[in-house]
Short mmCIF file of C-alpha atoms in Angstrom, two decimals:
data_model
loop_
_atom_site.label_atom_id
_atom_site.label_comp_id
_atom_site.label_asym_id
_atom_site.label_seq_id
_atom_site.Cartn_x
_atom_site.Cartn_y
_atom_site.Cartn_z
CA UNK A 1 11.67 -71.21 -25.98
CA UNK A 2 11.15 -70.66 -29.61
CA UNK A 3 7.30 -69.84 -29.38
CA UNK A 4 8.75 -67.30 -26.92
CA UNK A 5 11.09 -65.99 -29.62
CA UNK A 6 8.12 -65.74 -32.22
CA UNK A 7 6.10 -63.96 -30.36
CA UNK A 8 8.71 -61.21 -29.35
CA UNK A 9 9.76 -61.20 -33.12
CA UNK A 10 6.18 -60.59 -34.08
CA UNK A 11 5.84 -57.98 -31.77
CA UNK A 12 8.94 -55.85 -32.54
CA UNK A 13 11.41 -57.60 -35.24
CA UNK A 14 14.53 -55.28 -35.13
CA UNK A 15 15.08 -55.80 -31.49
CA UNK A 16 14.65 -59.69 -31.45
CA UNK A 17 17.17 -60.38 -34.36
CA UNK A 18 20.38 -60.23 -32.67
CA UNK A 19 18.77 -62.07 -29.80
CA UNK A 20 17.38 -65.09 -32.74
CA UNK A 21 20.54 -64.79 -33.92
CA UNK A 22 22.57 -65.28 -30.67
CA UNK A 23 20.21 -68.55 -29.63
CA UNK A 24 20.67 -69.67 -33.10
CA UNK A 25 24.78 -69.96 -33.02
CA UNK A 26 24.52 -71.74 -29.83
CA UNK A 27 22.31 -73.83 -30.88
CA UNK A 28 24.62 -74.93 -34.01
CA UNK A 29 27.32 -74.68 -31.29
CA UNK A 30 26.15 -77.24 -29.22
CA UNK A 31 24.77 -79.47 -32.28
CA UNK A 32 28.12 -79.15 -33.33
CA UNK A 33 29.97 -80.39 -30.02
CA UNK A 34 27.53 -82.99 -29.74
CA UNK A 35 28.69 -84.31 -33.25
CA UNK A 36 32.10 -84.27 -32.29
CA UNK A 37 31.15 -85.74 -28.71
CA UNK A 38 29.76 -88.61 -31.11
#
């Protein structure tokens, strides 16, 4: 998944960013459930 994001970053940055960003804030989203989970 993320060397998938590098390489389309590398390729083309402007396009990837929102799509880093999105996977990003889920990530933190579900790091952050899992916290409360705990």
């Amino acid at each position: 998944m993320l060397g998938d994001l590098a390489q389309i970053a590398s390729r083309s940055r402007a396009p990837s960013l929102p799509l880093v960003a999105k996977y990003v804030t889920i990530k933190d989203d579900l790091i952050m459930r899992l916290i409360i989970i705990l």
